[in-house]
Amino acid sequence: MSIIITVSNQKGGVGKTTTSAALISGLFLHGKRVLGIDLDPQGNLGFCLGAGMSSPHTVLDVMKGSVPVLKALVRCDYGDLLVSDITLSSNGLHNVTSNRECILKDALKPVLDFYDYIVIDTPPALNILTVNAYAVSDFLIIPMASDILSLVGLAQLKETIETVRDSYNPGLNVLGILLTRFNPRTLLSRDVLEMAQQLASQIQSRVFDTKIRSGVAIAEAPAHGESIFSYNPRSAAVKDYLAFLEEIGPEIHLKEVSQ
C-alpha cells in the first residue's frame, strides 16, 4: 500500500512545487516506486520533473471518471506522474454532486499497490482539490517562506485540517512546517521561525529542524530538465533538501537515507 504525502499551503510562492519535485526525485533516487500528482492548475510539477506538456490526459480526466488512472499516467525520469493544466479547477468538477471530497481517493484505488510513495502537489488555495488531497493522504508537509505574509492564512489551514480529520481522514498526520528561503542571520527569519513554532503547536506538529536556504540552482534545474539533485548537488539549498529527506526518512518509513 502506498504512503501518500501531500505538500500544501494556501499561499503561493512558498516552495510547494519545488518541495514536491524534490520529494519525488529524492524518493526515486532511493530506489522507490513513486507517483507524483499535480493538483495545481499551473501544471508546473510535470515541467520540474521533465515530463513535458504532451500528455493527452490530465488528473482532471481521472477525477471526472472519463479516463482510468492507468491510462492517464505519464512516465518521467523519476517515476510516474498525473499531470494537470489550467482546466483543473473546482469548476472542472461541477458535475460531480456526491462524495466530492473523496473523488481522488476513489480514483487512485487501482494503483495504490503499485507505488511505494505518492506525492501530491496542491494549488495555492484551500478548495475542493486541496480537500481531496488531504482526504487521501497519510502525511501533510506545509512549506512556508521565511516572511511574515507566509504566516497569514495558516489559521484557516488549521481549520481545514481539522475538518478533514473529523469528516474524511482521521489518520491525517501533519508531518511539519518546512521553512524555505531561510537565512538564519536575519532577524526576520528568526522571528518567522518563532511564530511558525507557535502555529505548529496548534496543529499538533512541529517546524522541521531542516530549513531550506535560497539557491539559484533550485530555480535553474527545471529549465535544464533535471532534478535539483543531479543539476547542482553542491548547492546549499540542494544539500538542505537532502538533509530534509534524511530528517523525515524514519517517519515516512524510508530506510537507508543517506547524503
PDB file of C-alpha atoms in Angstrom, residues 43-256:
ATOM      1  CA  GLY A  43       0.859  22.444 -14.073  1.00  0.00           C
ATOM      2  CA  ASN A  44       4.438  23.149 -13.013  1.00  0.00           C
ATOM      3  CA  LEU A  45       5.223  19.823 -11.361  1.00  0.00           C
ATOM      4  CA  GLY A  46       5.492  17.992 -14.666  1.00  0.00           C
ATOM      5  CA  PHE A  47       7.770  20.703 -16.028  1.00  0.00           C
ATOM      6  CA  CYS A  48      10.024  20.464 -12.961  1.00  0.00           C
ATOM      7  CA  LEU A  49      10.365  16.711 -13.475  1.00  0.00           C
ATOM      8  CA  GLY A  50      10.934  16.863 -17.236  1.00  0.00           C
ATOM      9  CA  ALA A  51       7.569  15.341 -18.212  1.00  0.00           C
ATOM     10  CA  GLY A  52       6.827  17.913 -20.905  1.00  0.00           C
ATOM     11  CA  MET A  53       3.333  19.076 -21.829  1.00  0.00           C
ATOM     12  CA  SER A  54       2.315  16.434 -24.378  1.00  0.00           C
ATOM     13  CA  SER A  55       0.072  14.220 -22.254  1.00  0.00           C
ATOM     14  CA  PRO A  56      -3.404  13.747 -23.761  1.00  0.00           C
ATOM     15  CA  HIS A  57      -4.913  13.152 -20.324  1.00  0.00           C
ATOM     16  CA  THR A  58      -4.738  15.006 -17.015  1.00  0.00           C
ATOM     17  CA  VAL A  59      -5.612  14.301 -13.410  1.00  0.00           C
ATOM     18  CA  LEU A  60      -8.894  16.121 -14.037  1.00  0.00           C
ATOM     19  CA  ASP A  61      -9.879  13.438 -16.558  1.00  0.00           C
ATOM     20  CA  VAL A  62      -9.172  10.824 -13.911  1.00  0.00           C
ATOM     21  CA  MET A  63     -11.142  12.640 -11.211  1.00  0.00           C
ATOM     22  CA  LYS A  64     -14.126  13.100 -13.527  1.00  0.00           C
ATOM     23  CA  GLY A  65     -14.043   9.387 -14.325  1.00  0.00           C
ATOM     24  CA  SER A  66     -13.637   9.886 -18.059  1.00  0.00           C
ATOM     25  CA  VAL A  67     -10.188   8.206 -18.148  1.00  0.00           C
ATOM     26  CA  PRO A  68      -8.909   5.325 -15.955  1.00  0.00           C
ATOM     27  CA  VAL A  69      -5.926   6.300 -13.833  1.00  0.00           C
ATOM     28  CA  LEU A  70      -3.666   3.732 -15.521  1.00  0.00           C
ATOM     29  CA  LYS A  71      -4.327   5.291 -18.927  1.00  0.00           C
ATOM     30  CA  ALA A  72      -3.508   8.815 -17.710  1.00  0.00           C
ATOM     31  CA  LEU A  73      -0.109   8.036 -16.215  1.00  0.00           C
ATOM     32  CA  VAL A  74       2.860   9.862 -17.738  1.00  0.00           C
ATOM     33  CA  ARG A  75       6.355   8.449 -17.425  1.00  0.00           C
ATOM     34  CA  CYS A  76       9.222  10.752 -16.444  1.00  0.00           C
ATOM     35  CA  ASP A  77      12.806  10.257 -15.318  1.00  0.00           C
ATOM     36  CA  TYR A  78      11.721   9.997 -11.685  1.00  0.00           C
ATOM     37  CA  GLY A  79       8.687   7.734 -11.797  1.00  0.00           C
ATOM     38  CA  ASP A  80       5.141   8.291 -12.970  1.00  0.00           C
ATOM     39  CA  LEU A  81       3.002  11.439 -12.998  1.00  0.00           C
ATOM     40  CA  LEU A  82      -0.588  12.545 -13.222  1.00  0.00           C
ATOM     41  CA  VAL A  83      -0.211  15.960 -14.820  1.00  0.00           C
ATOM     42  CA  SER A  84      -2.523  18.967 -14.788  1.00  0.00           C
ATOM     43  CA  ASP A  85      -3.280  22.095 -16.773  1.00  0.00           C
ATOM     44  CA  ILE A  86      -5.401  25.220 -16.494  1.00  0.00           C
ATOM     45  CA  THR A  87      -8.620  23.221 -16.882  1.00  0.00           C
ATOM     46  CA  LEU A  88      -8.029  21.775 -13.428  1.00  0.00           C
ATOM     47  CA  SER A  89     -10.158  23.797 -11.076  1.00  0.00           C
ATOM     48  CA  SER A  90     -13.180  23.351  -8.870  1.00  0.00           C
ATOM     49  CA  ASN A  91     -15.281  24.290 -11.913  1.00  0.00           C
ATOM     50  CA  GLY A  92     -13.955  21.225 -13.677  1.00  0.00           C
ATOM     51  CA  LEU A  93     -15.691  19.095 -11.072  1.00  0.00           C
ATOM     52  CA  HIS A  94     -19.012  20.916 -11.086  1.00  0.00           C
ATOM     53  CA  ASN A  95     -20.878  17.892 -12.435  1.00  0.00           C
ATOM     54  CA  VAL A  96     -19.768  15.735  -9.514  1.00  0.00           C
ATOM     55  CA  THR A  97     -22.515  16.015  -6.928  1.00  0.00           C
ATOM     56  CA  SER A  98     -21.795  13.255  -4.408  1.00  0.00           C
ATOM     57  CA  ASN A  99     -18.747  12.416  -2.301  1.00  0.00           C
ATOM     58  CA  ARG A 100     -16.842  15.286  -3.952  1.00  0.00           C
ATOM     59  CA  GLU A 101     -14.228  15.371  -1.200  1.00  0.00           C
ATOM     60  CA  CYS A 102     -13.117  11.798  -1.878  1.00  0.00           C
ATOM     61  CA  ILE A 103     -13.033  11.710  -5.686  1.00  0.00           C
ATOM     62  CA  LEU A 104      -9.250  11.424  -5.796  1.00  0.00           C
ATOM     63  CA  LYS A 105      -9.219   8.751  -3.096  1.00  0.00           C
ATOM     64  CA  ASP A 106     -11.599   6.597  -5.117  1.00  0.00           C
ATOM     65  CA  ALA A 107      -9.779   7.240  -8.403  1.00  0.00           C
ATOM     66  CA  LEU A 108      -6.405   6.124  -7.004  1.00  0.00           C
ATOM     67  CA  LYS A 109      -7.581   2.777  -5.638  1.00  0.00           C
ATOM     68  CA  PRO A 110      -6.410   0.792  -8.713  1.00  0.00           C
ATOM     69  CA  VAL A 111      -2.774   1.934  -8.282  1.00  0.00           C
ATOM     70  CA  LEU A 112      -2.300   2.071  -4.520  1.00  0.00           C
ATOM     71  CA  ASP A 113      -0.375  -1.207  -4.544  1.00  0.00           C
ATOM     72  CA  PHE A 114       1.826  -0.179  -7.477  1.00  0.00           C
ATOM     73  CA  TYR A 115       3.821   2.529  -5.698  1.00  0.00           C
ATOM     74  CA  ASP A 116       5.821   2.887  -2.506  1.00  0.00           C
ATOM     75  CA  TYR A 117       5.072   6.620  -2.350  1.00  0.00           C
ATOM     76  CA  ILE A 118       2.565   9.026  -3.876  1.00  0.00           C
ATOM     77  CA  VAL A 119       3.408  12.744  -3.605  1.00  0.00           C
ATOM     78  CA  ILE A 120       0.678  15.321  -4.247  1.00  0.00           C
ATOM     79  CA  ASP A 121       1.380  18.960  -5.144  1.00  0.00           C
ATOM     80  CA  THR A 122      -1.599  21.195  -4.333  1.00  0.00           C
ATOM     81  CA  PRO A 123      -2.814  24.587  -5.573  1.00  0.00           C
ATOM     82  CA  PRO A 124      -2.259  27.806  -3.595  1.00  0.00           C
ATOM     83  CA  ALA A 125      -5.797  27.661  -2.245  1.00  0.00           C
ATOM     84  CA  LEU A 126      -7.982  25.785   0.188  1.00  0.00           C
ATOM     85  CA  ASN A 127     -10.575  24.383  -2.206  1.00  0.00           C
ATOM     86  CA  ILE A 128     -12.107  21.073  -3.216  1.00  0.00           C
ATOM     87  CA  LEU A 129      -8.824  19.967  -4.801  1.00  0.00           C
ATOM     88  CA  THR A 130      -6.900  20.573  -1.586  1.00  0.00           C
ATOM     89  CA  VAL A 131      -9.526  18.763   0.478  1.00  0.00           C
ATOM     90  CA  ASN A 132      -9.319  15.798  -1.910  1.00  0.00           C
ATOM     91  CA  ALA A 133      -5.562  15.650  -1.363  1.00  0.00           C
ATOM     92  CA  TYR A 134      -5.948  15.802   2.435  1.00  0.00           C
ATOM     93  CA  ALA A 135      -8.661  13.141   2.384  1.00  0.00           C
ATOM     94  CA  VAL A 136      -6.405  10.566   0.737  1.00  0.00           C
ATOM     95  CA  SER A 137      -3.098  11.398   2.450  1.00  0.00           C
ATOM     96  CA  ASP A 138      -1.134   9.842   5.280  1.00  0.00           C
ATOM     97  CA  PHE A 139       1.137  12.849   5.761  1.00  0.00           C
ATOM     98  CA  LEU A 140       0.942  16.587   5.177  1.00  0.00           C
ATOM     99  CA  ILE A 141       4.002  18.828   4.728  1.00  0.00           C
ATOM    100  CA  ILE A 142       3.499  22.602   4.882  1.00  0.00           C
ATOM    101  CA  PRO A 143       6.232  24.660   3.154  1.00  0.00           C
ATOM    102  CA  MET A 144       6.375  28.251   4.365  1.00  0.00           C
ATOM    103  CA  ALA A 145       8.608  31.032   3.090  1.00  0.00           C
ATOM    104  CA  SER A 146      10.507  32.923   5.753  1.00  0.00           C
ATOM    105  CA  ASP A 147       8.449  36.097   5.581  1.00  0.00           C
ATOM    106  CA  ILE A 148       5.567  37.491   7.594  1.00  0.00           C
ATOM    107  CA  LEU A 149       3.000  37.196   4.788  1.00  0.00           C
ATOM    108  CA  SER A 150       3.508  33.441   4.732  1.00  0.00           C
ATOM    109  CA  LEU A 151       2.033  33.273   8.217  1.00  0.00           C
ATOM    110  CA  VAL A 152      -1.231  34.790   7.050  1.00  0.00           C
ATOM    111  CA  GLY A 153      -3.914  32.225   6.450  1.00  0.00           C
ATOM    112  CA  LEU A 154      -2.418  29.389   8.448  1.00  0.00           C
ATOM    113  CA  ALA A 155      -5.312  29.647  10.890  1.00  0.00           C
ATOM    114  CA  GLN A 156      -7.668  28.782   8.019  1.00  0.00           C
ATOM    115  CA  LEU A 157      -5.354  25.930   7.064  1.00  0.00           C
ATOM    116  CA  LYS A 158      -5.661  24.634  10.632  1.00  0.00           C
ATOM    117  CA  GLU A 159      -9.462  24.668  10.327  1.00  0.00           C
ATOM    118  CA  THR A 160      -9.334  22.772   7.025  1.00  0.00           C
ATOM    119  CA  ILE A 161      -7.065  20.109   8.509  1.00  0.00           C
ATOM    120  CA  GLU A 162      -9.402  19.672  11.474  1.00  0.00           C
ATOM    121  CA  THR A 163     -12.454  19.411   9.207  1.00  0.00           C
ATOM    122  CA  VAL A 164     -10.811  16.728   7.067  1.00  0.00           C
ATOM    123  CA  ARG A 165      -9.747  14.797  10.149  1.00  0.00           C
ATOM    124  CA  ASP A 166     -13.262  14.942  11.572  1.00  0.00           C
ATOM    125  CA  SER A 167     -15.112  14.060   8.377  1.00  0.00           C
ATOM    126  CA  TYR A 168     -12.915  12.209   5.872  1.00  0.00           C
ATOM    127  CA  ASN A 169      -9.497  11.158   7.119  1.00  0.00           C
ATOM    128  CA  PRO A 170      -8.881  10.829  10.873  1.00  0.00           C
ATOM    129  CA  GLY A 171      -5.415   9.443  10.155  1.00  0.00           C
ATOM    130  CA  LEU A 172      -4.084  12.616   8.501  1.00  0.00           C
ATOM    131  CA  ASN A 173      -0.744  13.376  10.129  1.00  0.00           C
ATOM    132  CA  VAL A 174       0.747  16.873   9.798  1.00  0.00           C
ATOM    133  CA  LEU A 175       4.397  15.941   9.480  1.00  0.00           C
ATOM    134  CA  GLY A 176       5.558  19.529   9.959  1.00  0.00           C
ATOM    135  CA  ILE A 177       6.209  23.032   8.645  1.00  0.00           C
ATOM    136  CA  LEU A 178       9.184  23.380   6.301  1.00  0.00           C
ATOM    137  CA  LEU A 179      10.712  26.855   6.263  1.00  0.00           C
ATOM    138  CA  THR A 180      12.026  27.870   2.835  1.00  0.00           C
ATOM    139  CA  ARG A 181      14.159  30.832   1.722  1.00  0.00           C
ATOM    140  CA  PHE A 182      15.561  30.749   5.235  1.00  0.00           C
ATOM    141  CA  ASN A 183      18.514  32.911   6.295  1.00  0.00           C
ATOM    142  CA  PRO A 184      19.482  32.278   9.937  1.00  0.00           C
ATOM    143  CA  ARG A 185      21.481  35.518  10.011  1.00  0.00           C
ATOM    144  CA  THR A 186      18.428  37.740   9.601  1.00  0.00           C
ATOM    145  CA  LEU A 187      16.154  38.824  12.397  1.00  0.00           C
ATOM    146  CA  LEU A 188      13.142  38.301  10.113  1.00  0.00           C
ATOM    147  CA  SER A 189      13.885  34.607   9.587  1.00  0.00           C
ATOM    148  CA  ARG A 190      14.357  34.104  13.307  1.00  0.00           C
ATOM    149  CA  ASP A 191      11.080  35.887  14.069  1.00  0.00           C
ATOM    150  CA  VAL A 192       9.213  33.819  11.471  1.00  0.00           C
ATOM    151  CA  LEU A 193      10.718  30.654  12.939  1.00  0.00           C
ATOM    152  CA  GLU A 194       9.426  31.551  16.392  1.00  0.00           C
ATOM    153  CA  MET A 195       5.917  32.305  15.096  1.00  0.00           C
ATOM    154  CA  ALA A 196       5.915  29.160  12.944  1.00  0.00           C
ATOM    155  CA  GLN A 197       6.746  27.091  16.016  1.00  0.00           C
ATOM    156  CA  GLN A 198       3.746  28.550  17.815  1.00  0.00           C
ATOM    157  CA  LEU A 199       1.472  27.753  14.873  1.00  0.00           C
ATOM    158  CA  ALA A 200       2.873  24.243  14.568  1.00  0.00           C
ATOM    159  CA  SER A 201       1.999  23.506  18.184  1.00  0.00           C
ATOM    160  CA  GLN A 202      -1.615  24.472  17.457  1.00  0.00           C
ATOM    161  CA  ILE A 203      -1.888  21.726  14.832  1.00  0.00           C
ATOM    162  CA  GLN A 204      -0.044  19.167  16.976  1.00  0.00           C
ATOM    163  CA  SER A 205       3.026  19.316  14.791  1.00  0.00           C
ATOM    164  CA  ARG A 206       6.433  20.979  14.643  1.00  0.00           C
ATOM    165  CA  VAL A 207       8.793  23.012  12.498  1.00  0.00           C
ATOM    166  CA  PHE A 208      11.330  20.754  10.831  1.00  0.00           C
ATOM    167  CA  ASP A 209      14.909  21.024  12.064  1.00  0.00           C
ATOM    168  CA  THR A 210      15.970  21.327   8.428  1.00  0.00           C
ATOM    169  CA  LYS A 211      15.484  24.763   6.879  1.00  0.00           C
ATOM    170  CA  ILE A 212      15.810  25.360   3.121  1.00  0.00           C
ATOM    171  CA  ARG A 213      18.135  28.194   2.167  1.00  0.00           C
ATOM    172  CA  SER A 214      17.787  30.206  -1.023  1.00  0.00           C
ATOM    173  CA  GLY A 215      19.691  28.938  -4.030  1.00  0.00           C
ATOM    174  CA  VAL A 216      19.747  29.724  -7.731  1.00  0.00           C
ATOM    175  CA  ALA A 217      20.096  26.011  -8.567  1.00  0.00           C
ATOM    176  CA  ILE A 218      16.540  25.443  -7.354  1.00  0.00           C
ATOM    177  CA  ALA A 219      15.221  27.850  -9.975  1.00  0.00           C
ATOM    178  CA  GLU A 220      17.578  26.746 -12.758  1.00  0.00           C
ATOM    179  CA  ALA A 221      17.153  22.962 -12.576  1.00  0.00           C
ATOM    180  CA  PRO A 222      13.679  22.746 -14.215  1.00  0.00           C
ATOM    181  CA  ALA A 223      14.837  24.773 -17.216  1.00  0.00           C
ATOM    182  CA  HIS A 224      17.518  22.122 -17.802  1.00  0.00           C
ATOM    183  CA  GLY A 225      15.114  19.209 -17.390  1.00  0.00           C
ATOM    184  CA  GLU A 226      16.932  17.902 -14.342  1.00  0.00           C
ATOM    185  CA  SER A 227      16.136  17.289 -10.710  1.00  0.00           C
ATOM    186  CA  ILE A 228      17.834  19.599  -8.234  1.00  0.00           C
ATOM    187  CA  PHE A 229      19.952  16.667  -7.036  1.00  0.00           C
ATOM    188  CA  SER A 230      21.546  15.960 -10.417  1.00  0.00           C
ATOM    189  CA  TYR A 231      21.720  19.584 -11.585  1.00  0.00           C
ATOM    190  CA  ASN A 232      23.844  21.006  -8.777  1.00  0.00           C
ATOM    191  CA  PRO A 233      24.403  18.725  -5.759  1.00  0.00           C
ATOM    192  CA  ARG A 234      26.822  21.271  -4.281  1.00  0.00           C
ATOM    193  CA  SER A 235      24.162  23.953  -3.894  1.00  0.00           C
ATOM    194  CA  ALA A 236      23.358  24.848  -0.298  1.00  0.00           C
ATOM    195  CA  ALA A 237      19.625  24.558  -0.962  1.00  0.00           C
ATOM    196  CA  VAL A 238      20.061  21.144  -2.587  1.00  0.00           C
ATOM    197  CA  LYS A 239      22.042  19.956   0.421  1.00  0.00           C
ATOM    198  CA  ASP A 240      19.204  21.219   2.588  1.00  0.00           C
ATOM    199  CA  TYR A 241      16.677  19.125   0.695  1.00  0.00           C
ATOM    200  CA  LEU A 242      18.912  16.071   1.111  1.00  0.00           C
ATOM    201  CA  ALA A 243      19.012  16.792   4.833  1.00  0.00           C
ATOM    202  CA  PHE A 244      15.235  17.151   4.817  1.00  0.00           C
ATOM    203  CA  LEU A 245      14.847  13.668   3.310  1.00  0.00           C
ATOM    204  CA  GLU A 246      17.212  12.406   5.988  1.00  0.00           C
ATOM    205  CA  GLU A 247      15.092  14.041   8.695  1.00  0.00           C
ATOM    206  CA  ILE A 248      11.715  12.708   7.575  1.00  0.00           C
ATOM    207  CA  GLY A 249      13.006   9.317   6.420  1.00  0.00           C
ATOM    208  CA  PRO A 250      12.215   7.395   9.621  1.00  0.00           C
ATOM    209  CA  GLU A 251       8.724   8.883   9.868  1.00  0.00           C
ATOM    210  CA  ILE A 252       7.732   8.033   6.307  1.00  0.00           C
ATOM    211  CA  HIS A 253       9.429   4.648   6.631  1.00  0.00           C
ATOM    212  CA  LEU A 254      12.191   5.498   4.174  1.00  0.00           C
ATOM    213  CA  LYS A 255      15.151   3.313   5.067  1.00  0.00           C
ATOM    214  CA  GLU A 256      18.790   3.783   4.218  1.00  0.00           C
TER     215      GLU A 256
END
